[in-house]
Coordinates of C-alpha atoms in Angstrom, one line a residue:
Chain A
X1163 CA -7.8 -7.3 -7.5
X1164 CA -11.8 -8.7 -7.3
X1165 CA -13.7 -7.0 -5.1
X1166 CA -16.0 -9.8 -3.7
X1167 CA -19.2 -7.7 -1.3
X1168 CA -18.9 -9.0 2.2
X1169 CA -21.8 -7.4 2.8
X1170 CA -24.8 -10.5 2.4
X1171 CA -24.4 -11.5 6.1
X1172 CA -26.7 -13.7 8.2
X1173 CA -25.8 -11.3 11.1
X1174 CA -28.0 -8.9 9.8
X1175 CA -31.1 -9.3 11.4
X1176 CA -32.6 -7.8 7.9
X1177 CA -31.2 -11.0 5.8
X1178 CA -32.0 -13.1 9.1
X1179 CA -35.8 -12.3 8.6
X1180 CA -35.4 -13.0 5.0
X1181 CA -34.5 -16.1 5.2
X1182 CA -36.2 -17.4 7.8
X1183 CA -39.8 -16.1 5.7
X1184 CA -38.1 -16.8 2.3
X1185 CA -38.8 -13.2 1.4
X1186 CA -35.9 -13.0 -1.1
X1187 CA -37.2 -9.2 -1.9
X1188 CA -34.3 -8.0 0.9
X1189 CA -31.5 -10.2 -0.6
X1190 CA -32.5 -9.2 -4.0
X1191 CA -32.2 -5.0 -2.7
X1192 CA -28.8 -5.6 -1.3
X1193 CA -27.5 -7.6 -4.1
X1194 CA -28.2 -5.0 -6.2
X1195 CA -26.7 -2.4 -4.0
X1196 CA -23.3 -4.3 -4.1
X1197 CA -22.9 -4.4 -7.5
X1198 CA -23.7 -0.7 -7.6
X1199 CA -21.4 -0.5 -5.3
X1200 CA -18.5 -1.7 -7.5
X1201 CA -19.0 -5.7 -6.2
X1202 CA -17.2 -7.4 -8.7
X1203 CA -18.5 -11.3 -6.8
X1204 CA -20.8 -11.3 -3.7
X1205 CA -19.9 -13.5 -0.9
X1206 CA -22.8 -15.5 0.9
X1207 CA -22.3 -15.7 4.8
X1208 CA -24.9 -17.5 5.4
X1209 CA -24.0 -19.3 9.2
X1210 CA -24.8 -23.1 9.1
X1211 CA -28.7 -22.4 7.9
X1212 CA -30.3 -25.0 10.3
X1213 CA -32.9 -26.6 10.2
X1214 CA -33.6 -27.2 6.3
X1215 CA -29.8 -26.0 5.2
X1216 CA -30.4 -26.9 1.8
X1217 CA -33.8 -25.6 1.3
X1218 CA -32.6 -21.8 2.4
X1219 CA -29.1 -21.7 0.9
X1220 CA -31.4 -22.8 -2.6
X1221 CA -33.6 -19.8 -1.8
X1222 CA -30.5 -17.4 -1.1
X1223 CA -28.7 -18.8 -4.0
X1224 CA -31.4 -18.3 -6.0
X1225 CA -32.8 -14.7 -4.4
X1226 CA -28.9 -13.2 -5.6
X1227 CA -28.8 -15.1 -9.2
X1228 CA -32.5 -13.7 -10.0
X1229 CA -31.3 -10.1 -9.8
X1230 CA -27.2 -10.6 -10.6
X1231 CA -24.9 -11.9 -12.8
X1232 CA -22.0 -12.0 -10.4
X1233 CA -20.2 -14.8 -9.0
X1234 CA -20.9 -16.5 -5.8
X1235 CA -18.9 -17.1 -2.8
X1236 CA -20.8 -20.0 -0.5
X1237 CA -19.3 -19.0 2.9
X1238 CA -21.1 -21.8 5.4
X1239 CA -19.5 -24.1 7.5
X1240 CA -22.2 -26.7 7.0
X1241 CA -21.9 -29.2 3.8
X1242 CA -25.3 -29.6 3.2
X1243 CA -25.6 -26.1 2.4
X1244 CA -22.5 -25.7 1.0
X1245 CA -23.7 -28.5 -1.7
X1246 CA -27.2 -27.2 -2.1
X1247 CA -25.9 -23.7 -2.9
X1248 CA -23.3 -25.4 -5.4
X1249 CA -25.8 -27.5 -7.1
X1250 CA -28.2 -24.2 -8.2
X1251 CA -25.2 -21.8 -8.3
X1252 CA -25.8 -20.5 -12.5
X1253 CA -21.5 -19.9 -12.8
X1254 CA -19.5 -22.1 -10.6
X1255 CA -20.1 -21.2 -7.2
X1256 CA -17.0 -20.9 -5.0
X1257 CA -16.6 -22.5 -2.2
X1258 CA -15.6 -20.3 1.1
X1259 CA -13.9 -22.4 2.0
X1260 CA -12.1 -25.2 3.8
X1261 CA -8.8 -25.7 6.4
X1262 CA -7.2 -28.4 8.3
X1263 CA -10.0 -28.8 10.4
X1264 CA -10.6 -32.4 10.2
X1265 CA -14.6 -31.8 9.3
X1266 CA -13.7 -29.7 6.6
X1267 CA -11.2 -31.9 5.3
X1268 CA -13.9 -34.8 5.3
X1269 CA -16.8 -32.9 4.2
X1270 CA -16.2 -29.1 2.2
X1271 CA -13.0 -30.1 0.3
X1272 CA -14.3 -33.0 -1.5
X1273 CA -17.3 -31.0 -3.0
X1274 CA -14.7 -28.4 -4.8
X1275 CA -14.0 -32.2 -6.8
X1276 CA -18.0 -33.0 -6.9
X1277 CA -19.1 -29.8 -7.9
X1278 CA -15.7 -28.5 -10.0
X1279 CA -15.6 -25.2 -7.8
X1280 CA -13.3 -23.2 -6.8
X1281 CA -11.9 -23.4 -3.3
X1282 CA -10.8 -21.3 -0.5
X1283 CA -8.4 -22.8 1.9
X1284 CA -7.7 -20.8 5.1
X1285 CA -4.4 -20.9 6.6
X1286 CA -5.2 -21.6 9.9
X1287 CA -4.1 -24.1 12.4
X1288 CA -6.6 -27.7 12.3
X1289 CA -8.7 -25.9 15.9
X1290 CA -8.9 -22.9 14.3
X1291 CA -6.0 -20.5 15.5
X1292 CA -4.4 -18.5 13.8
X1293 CA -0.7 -18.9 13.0
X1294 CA 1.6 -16.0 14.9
X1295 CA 3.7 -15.4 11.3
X1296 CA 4.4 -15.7 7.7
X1297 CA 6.3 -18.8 8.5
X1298 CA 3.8 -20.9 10.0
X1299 CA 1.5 -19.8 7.6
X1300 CA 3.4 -21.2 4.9
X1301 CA 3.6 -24.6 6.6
X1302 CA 0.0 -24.8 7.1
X1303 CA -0.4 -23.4 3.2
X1304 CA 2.1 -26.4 2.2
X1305 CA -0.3 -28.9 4.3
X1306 CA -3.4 -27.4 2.4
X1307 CA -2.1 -27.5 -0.5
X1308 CA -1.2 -31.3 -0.3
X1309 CA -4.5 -32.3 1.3
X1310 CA -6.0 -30.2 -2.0
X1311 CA -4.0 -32.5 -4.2
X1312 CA -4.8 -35.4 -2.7
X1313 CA -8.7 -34.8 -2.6
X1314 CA -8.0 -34.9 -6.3
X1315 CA -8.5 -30.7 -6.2
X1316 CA -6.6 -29.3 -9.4
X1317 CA -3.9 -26.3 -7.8
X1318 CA -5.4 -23.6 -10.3
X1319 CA -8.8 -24.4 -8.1
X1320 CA -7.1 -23.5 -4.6
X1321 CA -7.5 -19.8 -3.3
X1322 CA -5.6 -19.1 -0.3
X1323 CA -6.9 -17.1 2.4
X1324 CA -3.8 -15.7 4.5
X1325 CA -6.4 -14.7 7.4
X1326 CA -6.0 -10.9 8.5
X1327 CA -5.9 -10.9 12.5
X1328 CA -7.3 -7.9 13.9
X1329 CA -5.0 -5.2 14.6
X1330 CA -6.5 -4.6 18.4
X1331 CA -4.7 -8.1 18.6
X1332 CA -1.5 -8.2 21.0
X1333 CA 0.6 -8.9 17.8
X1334 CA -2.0 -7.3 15.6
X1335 CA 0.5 -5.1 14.0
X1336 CA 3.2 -7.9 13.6
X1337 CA 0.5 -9.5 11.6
X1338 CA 0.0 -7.2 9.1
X1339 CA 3.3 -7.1 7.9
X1340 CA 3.1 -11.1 8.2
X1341 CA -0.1 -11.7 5.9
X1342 CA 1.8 -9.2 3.1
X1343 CA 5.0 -11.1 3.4
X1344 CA 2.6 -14.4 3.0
X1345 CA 1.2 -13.1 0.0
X1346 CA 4.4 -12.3 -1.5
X1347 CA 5.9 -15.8 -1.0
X1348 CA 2.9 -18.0 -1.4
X1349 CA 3.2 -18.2 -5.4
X1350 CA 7.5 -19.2 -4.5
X1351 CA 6.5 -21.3 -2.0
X1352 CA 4.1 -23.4 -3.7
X1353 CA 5.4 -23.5 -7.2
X1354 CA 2.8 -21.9 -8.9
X1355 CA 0.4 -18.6 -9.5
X1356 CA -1.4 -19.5 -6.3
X1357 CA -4.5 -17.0 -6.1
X1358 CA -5.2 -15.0 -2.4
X1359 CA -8.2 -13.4 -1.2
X1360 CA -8.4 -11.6 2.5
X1361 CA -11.0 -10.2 4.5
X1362 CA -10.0 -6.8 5.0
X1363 CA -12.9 -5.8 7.6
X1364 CA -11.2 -8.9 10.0
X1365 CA -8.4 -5.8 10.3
X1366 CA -10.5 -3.4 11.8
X1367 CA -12.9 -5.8 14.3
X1368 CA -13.5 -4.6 18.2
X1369 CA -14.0 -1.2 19.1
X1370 CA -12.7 1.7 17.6
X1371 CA -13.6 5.0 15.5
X1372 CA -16.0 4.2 12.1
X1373 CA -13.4 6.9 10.4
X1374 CA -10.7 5.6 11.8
X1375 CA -11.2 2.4 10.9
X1376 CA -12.5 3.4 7.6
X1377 CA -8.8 5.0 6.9
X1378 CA -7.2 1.7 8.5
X1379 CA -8.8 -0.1 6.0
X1380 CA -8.2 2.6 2.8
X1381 CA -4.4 2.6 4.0
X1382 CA -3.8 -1.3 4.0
X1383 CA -5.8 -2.5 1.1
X1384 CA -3.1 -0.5 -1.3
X1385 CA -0.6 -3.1 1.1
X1386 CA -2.2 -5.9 -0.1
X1387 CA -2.7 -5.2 -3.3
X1388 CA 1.1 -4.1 -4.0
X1389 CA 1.8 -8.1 -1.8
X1390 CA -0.3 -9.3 -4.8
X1391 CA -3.6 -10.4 -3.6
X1392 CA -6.0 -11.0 -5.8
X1393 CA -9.4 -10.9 -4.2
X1394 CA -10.3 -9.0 -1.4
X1395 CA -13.4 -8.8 0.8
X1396 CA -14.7 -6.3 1.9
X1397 CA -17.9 -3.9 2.6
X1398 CA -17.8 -2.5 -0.3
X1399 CA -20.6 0.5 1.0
X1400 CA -17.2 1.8 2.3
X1401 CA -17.6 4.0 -1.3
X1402 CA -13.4 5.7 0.0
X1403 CA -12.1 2.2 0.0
X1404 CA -13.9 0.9 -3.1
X1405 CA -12.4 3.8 -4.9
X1406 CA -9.1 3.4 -3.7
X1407 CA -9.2 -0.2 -4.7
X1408 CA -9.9 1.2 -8.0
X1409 CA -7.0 3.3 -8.1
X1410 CA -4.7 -0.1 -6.7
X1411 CA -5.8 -1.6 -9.8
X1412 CA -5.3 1.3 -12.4
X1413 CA -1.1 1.7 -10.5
X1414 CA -0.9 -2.4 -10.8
X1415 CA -1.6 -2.8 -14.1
X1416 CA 0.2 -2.5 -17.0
X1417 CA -2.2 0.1 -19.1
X1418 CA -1.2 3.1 -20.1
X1419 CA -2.7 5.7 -17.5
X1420 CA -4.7 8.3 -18.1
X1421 CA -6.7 10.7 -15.6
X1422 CA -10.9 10.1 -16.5
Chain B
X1102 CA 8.5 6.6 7.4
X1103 CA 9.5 10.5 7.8
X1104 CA 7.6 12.9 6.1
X1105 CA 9.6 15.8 4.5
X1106 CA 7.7 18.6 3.2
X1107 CA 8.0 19.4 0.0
X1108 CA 6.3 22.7 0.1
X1109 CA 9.0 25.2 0.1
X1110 CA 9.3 25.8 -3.6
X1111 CA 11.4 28.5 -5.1
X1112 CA 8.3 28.0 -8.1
X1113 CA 6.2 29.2 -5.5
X1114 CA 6.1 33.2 -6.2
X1115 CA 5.3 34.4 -2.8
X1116 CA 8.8 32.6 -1.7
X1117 CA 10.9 34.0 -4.6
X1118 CA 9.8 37.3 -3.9
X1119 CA 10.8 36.6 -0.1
X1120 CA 14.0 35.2 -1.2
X1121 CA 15.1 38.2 -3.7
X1122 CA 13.8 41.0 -1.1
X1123 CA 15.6 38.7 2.1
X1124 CA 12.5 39.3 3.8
X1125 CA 12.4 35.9 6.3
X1126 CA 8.5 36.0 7.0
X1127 CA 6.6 34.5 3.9
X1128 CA 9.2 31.6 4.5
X1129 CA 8.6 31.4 8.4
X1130 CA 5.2 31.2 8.0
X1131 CA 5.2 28.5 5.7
X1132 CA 8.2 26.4 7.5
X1133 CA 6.0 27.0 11.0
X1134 CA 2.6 25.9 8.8
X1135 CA 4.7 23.0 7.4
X1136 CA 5.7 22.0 11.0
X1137 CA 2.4 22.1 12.4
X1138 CA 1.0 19.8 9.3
X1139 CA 3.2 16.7 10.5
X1140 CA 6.4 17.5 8.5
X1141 CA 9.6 16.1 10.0
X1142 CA 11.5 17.5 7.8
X1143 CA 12.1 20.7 5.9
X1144 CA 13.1 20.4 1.9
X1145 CA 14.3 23.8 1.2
X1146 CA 13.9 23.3 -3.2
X1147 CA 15.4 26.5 -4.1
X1148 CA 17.3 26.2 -7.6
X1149 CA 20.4 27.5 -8.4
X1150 CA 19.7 31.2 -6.6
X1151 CA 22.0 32.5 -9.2
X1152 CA 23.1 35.3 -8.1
X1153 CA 24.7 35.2 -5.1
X1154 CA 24.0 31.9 -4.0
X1155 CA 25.4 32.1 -0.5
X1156 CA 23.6 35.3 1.0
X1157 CA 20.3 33.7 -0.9
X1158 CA 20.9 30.0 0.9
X1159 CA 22.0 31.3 3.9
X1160 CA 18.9 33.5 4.2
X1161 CA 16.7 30.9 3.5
X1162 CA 18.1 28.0 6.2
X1163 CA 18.2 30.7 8.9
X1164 CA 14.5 31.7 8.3
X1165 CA 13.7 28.3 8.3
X1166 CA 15.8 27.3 11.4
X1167 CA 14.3 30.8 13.0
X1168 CA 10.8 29.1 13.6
X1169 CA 11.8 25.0 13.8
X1170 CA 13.9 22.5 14.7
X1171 CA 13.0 20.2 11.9
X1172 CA 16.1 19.0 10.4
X1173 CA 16.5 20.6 6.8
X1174 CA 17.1 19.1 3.2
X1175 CA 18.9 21.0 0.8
X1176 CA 17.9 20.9 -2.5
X1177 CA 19.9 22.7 -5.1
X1178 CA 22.3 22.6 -8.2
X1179 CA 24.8 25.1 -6.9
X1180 CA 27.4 23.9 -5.2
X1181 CA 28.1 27.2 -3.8
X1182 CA 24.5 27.3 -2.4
X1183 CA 24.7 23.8 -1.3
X1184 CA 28.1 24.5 0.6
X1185 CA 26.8 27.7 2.4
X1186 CA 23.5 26.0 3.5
X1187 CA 25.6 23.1 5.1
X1188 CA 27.5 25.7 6.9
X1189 CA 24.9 26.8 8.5
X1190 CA 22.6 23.9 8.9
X1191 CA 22.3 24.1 12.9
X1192 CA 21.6 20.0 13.0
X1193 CA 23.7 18.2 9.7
X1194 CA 21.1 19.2 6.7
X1195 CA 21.0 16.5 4.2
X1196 CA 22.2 17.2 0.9
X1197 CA 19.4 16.5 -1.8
X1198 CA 21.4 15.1 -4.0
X1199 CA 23.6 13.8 -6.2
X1200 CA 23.1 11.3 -9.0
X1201 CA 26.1 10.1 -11.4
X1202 CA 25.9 13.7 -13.8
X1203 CA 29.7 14.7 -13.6
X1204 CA 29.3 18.2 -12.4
X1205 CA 26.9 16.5 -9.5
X1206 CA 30.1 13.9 -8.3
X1207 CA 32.8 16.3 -8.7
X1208 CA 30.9 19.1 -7.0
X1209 CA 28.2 18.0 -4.8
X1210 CA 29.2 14.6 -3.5
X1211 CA 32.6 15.7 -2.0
X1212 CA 30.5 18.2 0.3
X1213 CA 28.8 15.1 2.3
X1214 CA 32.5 14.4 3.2
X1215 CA 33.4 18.1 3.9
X1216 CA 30.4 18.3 6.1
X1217 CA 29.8 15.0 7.4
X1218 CA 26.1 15.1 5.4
X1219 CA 23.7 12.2 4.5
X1220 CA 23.7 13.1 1.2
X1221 CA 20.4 11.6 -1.5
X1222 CA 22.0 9.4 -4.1
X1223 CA 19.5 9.8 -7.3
X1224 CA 19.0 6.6 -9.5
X1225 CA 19.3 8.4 -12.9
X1226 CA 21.7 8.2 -15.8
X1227 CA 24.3 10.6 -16.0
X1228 CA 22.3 12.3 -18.4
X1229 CA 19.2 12.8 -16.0
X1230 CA 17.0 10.0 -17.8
X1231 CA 15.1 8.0 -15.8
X1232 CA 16.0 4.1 -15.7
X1233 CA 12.7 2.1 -17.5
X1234 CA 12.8 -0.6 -14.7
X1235 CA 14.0 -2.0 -11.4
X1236 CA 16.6 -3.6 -12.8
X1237 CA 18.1 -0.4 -14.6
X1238 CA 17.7 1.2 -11.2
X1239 CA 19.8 -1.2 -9.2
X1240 CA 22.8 -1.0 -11.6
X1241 CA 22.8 2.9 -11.0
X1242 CA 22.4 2.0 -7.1
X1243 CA 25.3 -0.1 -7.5
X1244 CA 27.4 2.6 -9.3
X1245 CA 26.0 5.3 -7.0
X1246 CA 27.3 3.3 -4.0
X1247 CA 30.9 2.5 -5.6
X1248 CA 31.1 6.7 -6.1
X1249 CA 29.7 7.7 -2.7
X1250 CA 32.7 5.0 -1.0
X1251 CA 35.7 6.0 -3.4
X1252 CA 34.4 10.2 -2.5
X1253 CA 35.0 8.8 1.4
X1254 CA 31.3 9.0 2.0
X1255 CA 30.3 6.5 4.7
X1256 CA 27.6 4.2 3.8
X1257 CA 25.3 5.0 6.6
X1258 CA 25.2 8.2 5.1
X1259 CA 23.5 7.3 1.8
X1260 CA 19.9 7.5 1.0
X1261 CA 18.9 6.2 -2.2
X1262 CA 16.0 7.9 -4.2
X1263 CA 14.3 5.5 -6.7
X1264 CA 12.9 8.7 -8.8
X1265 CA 9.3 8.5 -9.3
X1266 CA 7.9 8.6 -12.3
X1267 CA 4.7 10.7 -13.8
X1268 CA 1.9 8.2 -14.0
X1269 CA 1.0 9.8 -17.3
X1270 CA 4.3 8.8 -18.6
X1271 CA 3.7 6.1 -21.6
X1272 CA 5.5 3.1 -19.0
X1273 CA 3.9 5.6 -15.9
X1274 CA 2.1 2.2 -14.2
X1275 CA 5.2 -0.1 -14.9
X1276 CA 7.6 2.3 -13.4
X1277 CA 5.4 2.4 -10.3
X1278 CA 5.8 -1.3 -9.8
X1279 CA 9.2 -0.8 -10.7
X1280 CA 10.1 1.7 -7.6
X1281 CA 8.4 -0.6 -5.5
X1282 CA 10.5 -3.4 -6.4
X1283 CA 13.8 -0.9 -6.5
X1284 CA 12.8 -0.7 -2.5
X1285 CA 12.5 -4.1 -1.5
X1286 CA 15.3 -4.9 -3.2
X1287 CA 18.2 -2.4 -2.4
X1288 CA 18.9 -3.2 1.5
X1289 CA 19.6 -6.8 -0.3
X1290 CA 21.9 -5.3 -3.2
X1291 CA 23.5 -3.0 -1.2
X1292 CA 24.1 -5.6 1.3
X1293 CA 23.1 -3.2 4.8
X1294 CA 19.9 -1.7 5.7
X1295 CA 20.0 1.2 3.2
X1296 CA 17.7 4.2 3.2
X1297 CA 15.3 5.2 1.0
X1298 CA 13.9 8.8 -0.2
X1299 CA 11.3 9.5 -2.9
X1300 CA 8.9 12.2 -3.9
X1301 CA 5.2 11.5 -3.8
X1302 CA 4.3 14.3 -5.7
X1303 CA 6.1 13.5 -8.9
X1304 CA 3.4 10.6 -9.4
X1305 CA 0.8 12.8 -10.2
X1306 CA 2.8 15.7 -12.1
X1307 CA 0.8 17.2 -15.0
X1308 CA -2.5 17.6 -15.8
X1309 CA -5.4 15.7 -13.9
X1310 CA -8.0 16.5 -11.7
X1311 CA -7.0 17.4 -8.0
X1312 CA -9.4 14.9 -6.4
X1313 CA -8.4 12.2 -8.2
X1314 CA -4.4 13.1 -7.9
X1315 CA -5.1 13.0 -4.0
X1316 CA -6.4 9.7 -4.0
X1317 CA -3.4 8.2 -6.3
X1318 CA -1.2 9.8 -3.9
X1319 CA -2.9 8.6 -0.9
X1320 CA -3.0 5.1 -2.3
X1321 CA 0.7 4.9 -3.8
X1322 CA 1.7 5.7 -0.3
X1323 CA 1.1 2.7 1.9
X1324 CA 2.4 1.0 -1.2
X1325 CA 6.1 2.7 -1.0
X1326 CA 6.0 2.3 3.2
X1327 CA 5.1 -1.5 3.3
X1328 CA 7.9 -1.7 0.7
X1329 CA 10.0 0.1 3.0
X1330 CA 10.5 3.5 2.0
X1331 CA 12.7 5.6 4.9
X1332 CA 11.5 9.4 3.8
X1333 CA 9.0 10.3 1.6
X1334 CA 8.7 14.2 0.4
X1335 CA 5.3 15.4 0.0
X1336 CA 3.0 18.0 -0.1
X1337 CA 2.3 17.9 3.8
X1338 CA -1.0 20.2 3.4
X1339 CA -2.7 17.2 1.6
X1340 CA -4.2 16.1 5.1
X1341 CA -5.7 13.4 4.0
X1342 CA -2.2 11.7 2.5
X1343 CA -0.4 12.9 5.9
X1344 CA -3.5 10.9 7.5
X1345 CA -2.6 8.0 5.2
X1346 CA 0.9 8.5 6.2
X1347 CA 0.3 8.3 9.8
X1348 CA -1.4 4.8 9.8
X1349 CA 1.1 3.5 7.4
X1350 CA 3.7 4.0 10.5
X1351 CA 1.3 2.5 13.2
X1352 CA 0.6 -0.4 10.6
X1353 CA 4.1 -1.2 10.0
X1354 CA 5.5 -0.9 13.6
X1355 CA 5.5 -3.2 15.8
X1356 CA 3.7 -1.7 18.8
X1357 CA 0.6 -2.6 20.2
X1358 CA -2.2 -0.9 18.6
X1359 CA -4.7 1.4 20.2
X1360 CA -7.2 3.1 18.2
X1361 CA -7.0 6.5 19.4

C-alpha cells in the first residue's frame, strides 16, 4: 500500500497565502515534511485555482518538484489546471481524478489520453452522491470503467476510488464494510488487477475526539489494506497511523519477517 | 468480536504457585483485573495439572467463577481436568479444544456431547503441525466438522480456530494472509454461519521488541474482525489492542455511530 500525503491542501490558509503570493518557500517546507513523514506520493488539493488556474498549479507543481522526487497527485476539479500541472509534472503526474459527472467526462478523462497519466475514477453517482453499497458501486465502477475505455484510457491507467463516507453518516458504519467488500471484488468484477486508493481522513470528518478519531483511522486502514487497496490518502503527520501502515505492509507481503 | 483473556497462564508462576497451594486469591485478583480490562471471557490455560487434575481444575473455575460471571474457556490436555471443569462450569464453559490428534477425538470431543459444550475445533494435523496455507486449513475444517457430527456434536456448537502462526516463522507473513482467507472462507465451506476463535498473541511469539509486537497485534486485529473472526484470545492488559478491539466492533456493526 502507497501512502500518498493528503496534507498539501488549499484549505490551509498557510498554502492559500502561498499561492496567491507565489511564495513557494511554504509548499516547499511541507513537501518536505511529508516525505519525512513516510509520503510515499503527495497529493495536490489545490480547489479550482481561479483566476490564472494554469499559472498557480505551474507554480505549485513546480514549488513540490524543486524540493521532491515523489509522485504527484493533481486533485482539482478544473481542466485548465488539471492540464497545466500535467504538462510540468517531471514523472507522470496523476490525475485525481474524474466520475460520471458529465464535465468530468468531457474535460478531466480525456487528458489521462493527452497527457498518458494515470487516472482516478471515483465511484460516485453522475451529481455527485455517493452510492448506499458495494453493489451500486460496482455498477457505477462497470460504467467508469467503460467510459475509460472508450476515451481510449488503457485499464492498467484507471485507479478506482471506492469513496469512504463518513462514519457520523446515518449508514456510516454500513459503509465501511461496503467500501472493503468493493475492494475485494473490484479486481473480479472488472476482469483485471484494477488498482484502489481511499481517502481515509473522509472516515473520520464532523465532529468528534482528535484521539478518537486518530484510533478510528489506525483501526480501519489495517481493513483496507487486508480488502487490498493499494493507495491510501491520508495525513500522514498522523506519525500512529503511518506506522501502522508500515506494519500492514510488512503482514501483506510475502518477505520473510523479521523484528528491526 | 468477543474478547477472551488470555492471561491466566499456568506459565505464569504467581498462578502455579496459587494452584499447587489451592490458595483462590492470586487467581481472583487476576480474573477480577481481567474483567475490568474488557474481557468477556475467561481462558483458564492450565496444562495438564498432573496430579490430581480434578481438585486442581475445580479449584481454579470456582476461584474464577467466585469474582465473575464471564463465561470460562477451558483449556487443557487432560481429559480428567477438562471433565471436572465442565462439571462445574456455572454457565456451559467452552472446551478449548480438540483438533484431529487421536487421544484429543477419543477423549476430549465426546465431553462437548456429555456436557452439551461449544467445544474449539483446532485446524492442525493430527500430529500438531500447522497447515502451510488456507487451503490445507479448510481440508482439516472439513474433517474437523465430519468428526464433531459423527461424536453427536451439534454444529452450532463448533468454533473453528485457524491457528496463528509466529510471524517469525520462515512462511510467518503468508500464513497471516492465509488465516485471513481461512475466515472468510469457512461459513461458505462449512455451509452455516460458523464461528471462529484465534489467539492474537501467537503472532508475535518469540523474540522482538514489546513496542513493536503491540503494534503488529494492534494491526493484525481489525484485519481478523473485518474478516470475521467470532472470539479472539488476547492479552486483555495490552490497552491499546483492547482499544483497537473496541472500534473494530463499532466499525463492523451496523448501528449508528456516535463518537463518544
Amino acid at each position: 500500500m502507497i501512502l500518498i500525503a493528503d496534507n498539501l491542501q488549499i484549505t490551509n490558509p498557510v498554502i492559500q497565502e502561498a499561492v496567491e503570493q507565489l511564495d513557494p518557500e511554504p509548499i516547499q517546507f511541507l513537501a518536505k515534511q511529508c516525505e519525512k513523514a513516510g509520503a510515499e506520493a503527495i497529493d495536490i488539493n489545490s480547489g479550482p485555482l481561479t483566476p490564472e488556474p494554469e499559472k498557480k498549479m505551474t507554480f505549485l507543481v513546480e514549488a513540490v518538484q524543486s524540493v521532491t522526487d515523489l509522485p504527484i497527485l493533481i486533485d482539482t476539479v478544473n481542466p485548465r489546471a488539471m492540464a497545466a500541472g500535467l504538462q510540468v509534472s517531471r514523472s507522470h503526474g496523476i490525475i485525481n481524478g474524474f466520475s460520471l459527472e458529465p464535465a468530468k467526462l468531457e474535460n478531466i478523462l480525456p487528458l489521462a489520453v493527452e497527457y498518458d497519466a494515470d487516472i482516478v475514477g471515483y465511484l460516485l453517482y453522475p451529481d455527485s452522491r455517493v452510492p448506499a453499497n458495494a453493489s451500486e458501486r460496482m455498477e457505477i465502477a462497470i460504467d467508469l470503467h467503460r467510459a475509460a475505455l472508450q476515451s481510449g484510457v488503457q485499464p492498467e491507467k484507471l485507479i478506482i476510488d471506492p469513496i469512504i463516507a463518513p462514519l457520523l453518516w446515518d449508514n456510516g458504519t454500513l459503509q465501511v464494510r461496503e467500501v472493503l467488500d468493493t475492494i475485494r471484488q473490484l479486481p473480479d468484477l472488472l476482469g483485471f488487477n484494477v488498482r484502489t486508493i481511499a481517502g481515509l481522513s473522509n472516515l473520520t470528518t464532523g465532529r468528534g475526539s482528535t484521539n478518537k478519531k486518530r484510533l478510528v483511522e489506525q483501526t480501519y486502514l489495517p481493513m483496507l489494506a487486508a480488502a487490498g487497496l493499494d493507495m491510501c490518502l491520508l495525513n500522514v503527520f498522523h506519525s500512529e497511523t503511518v506506522a501502522t501502515a508500515s506494519v500492514c505492509n510488512t503482514l501483506l507481503h510475502d518477505d520473510v519477517f523479521a523484528w528491526e
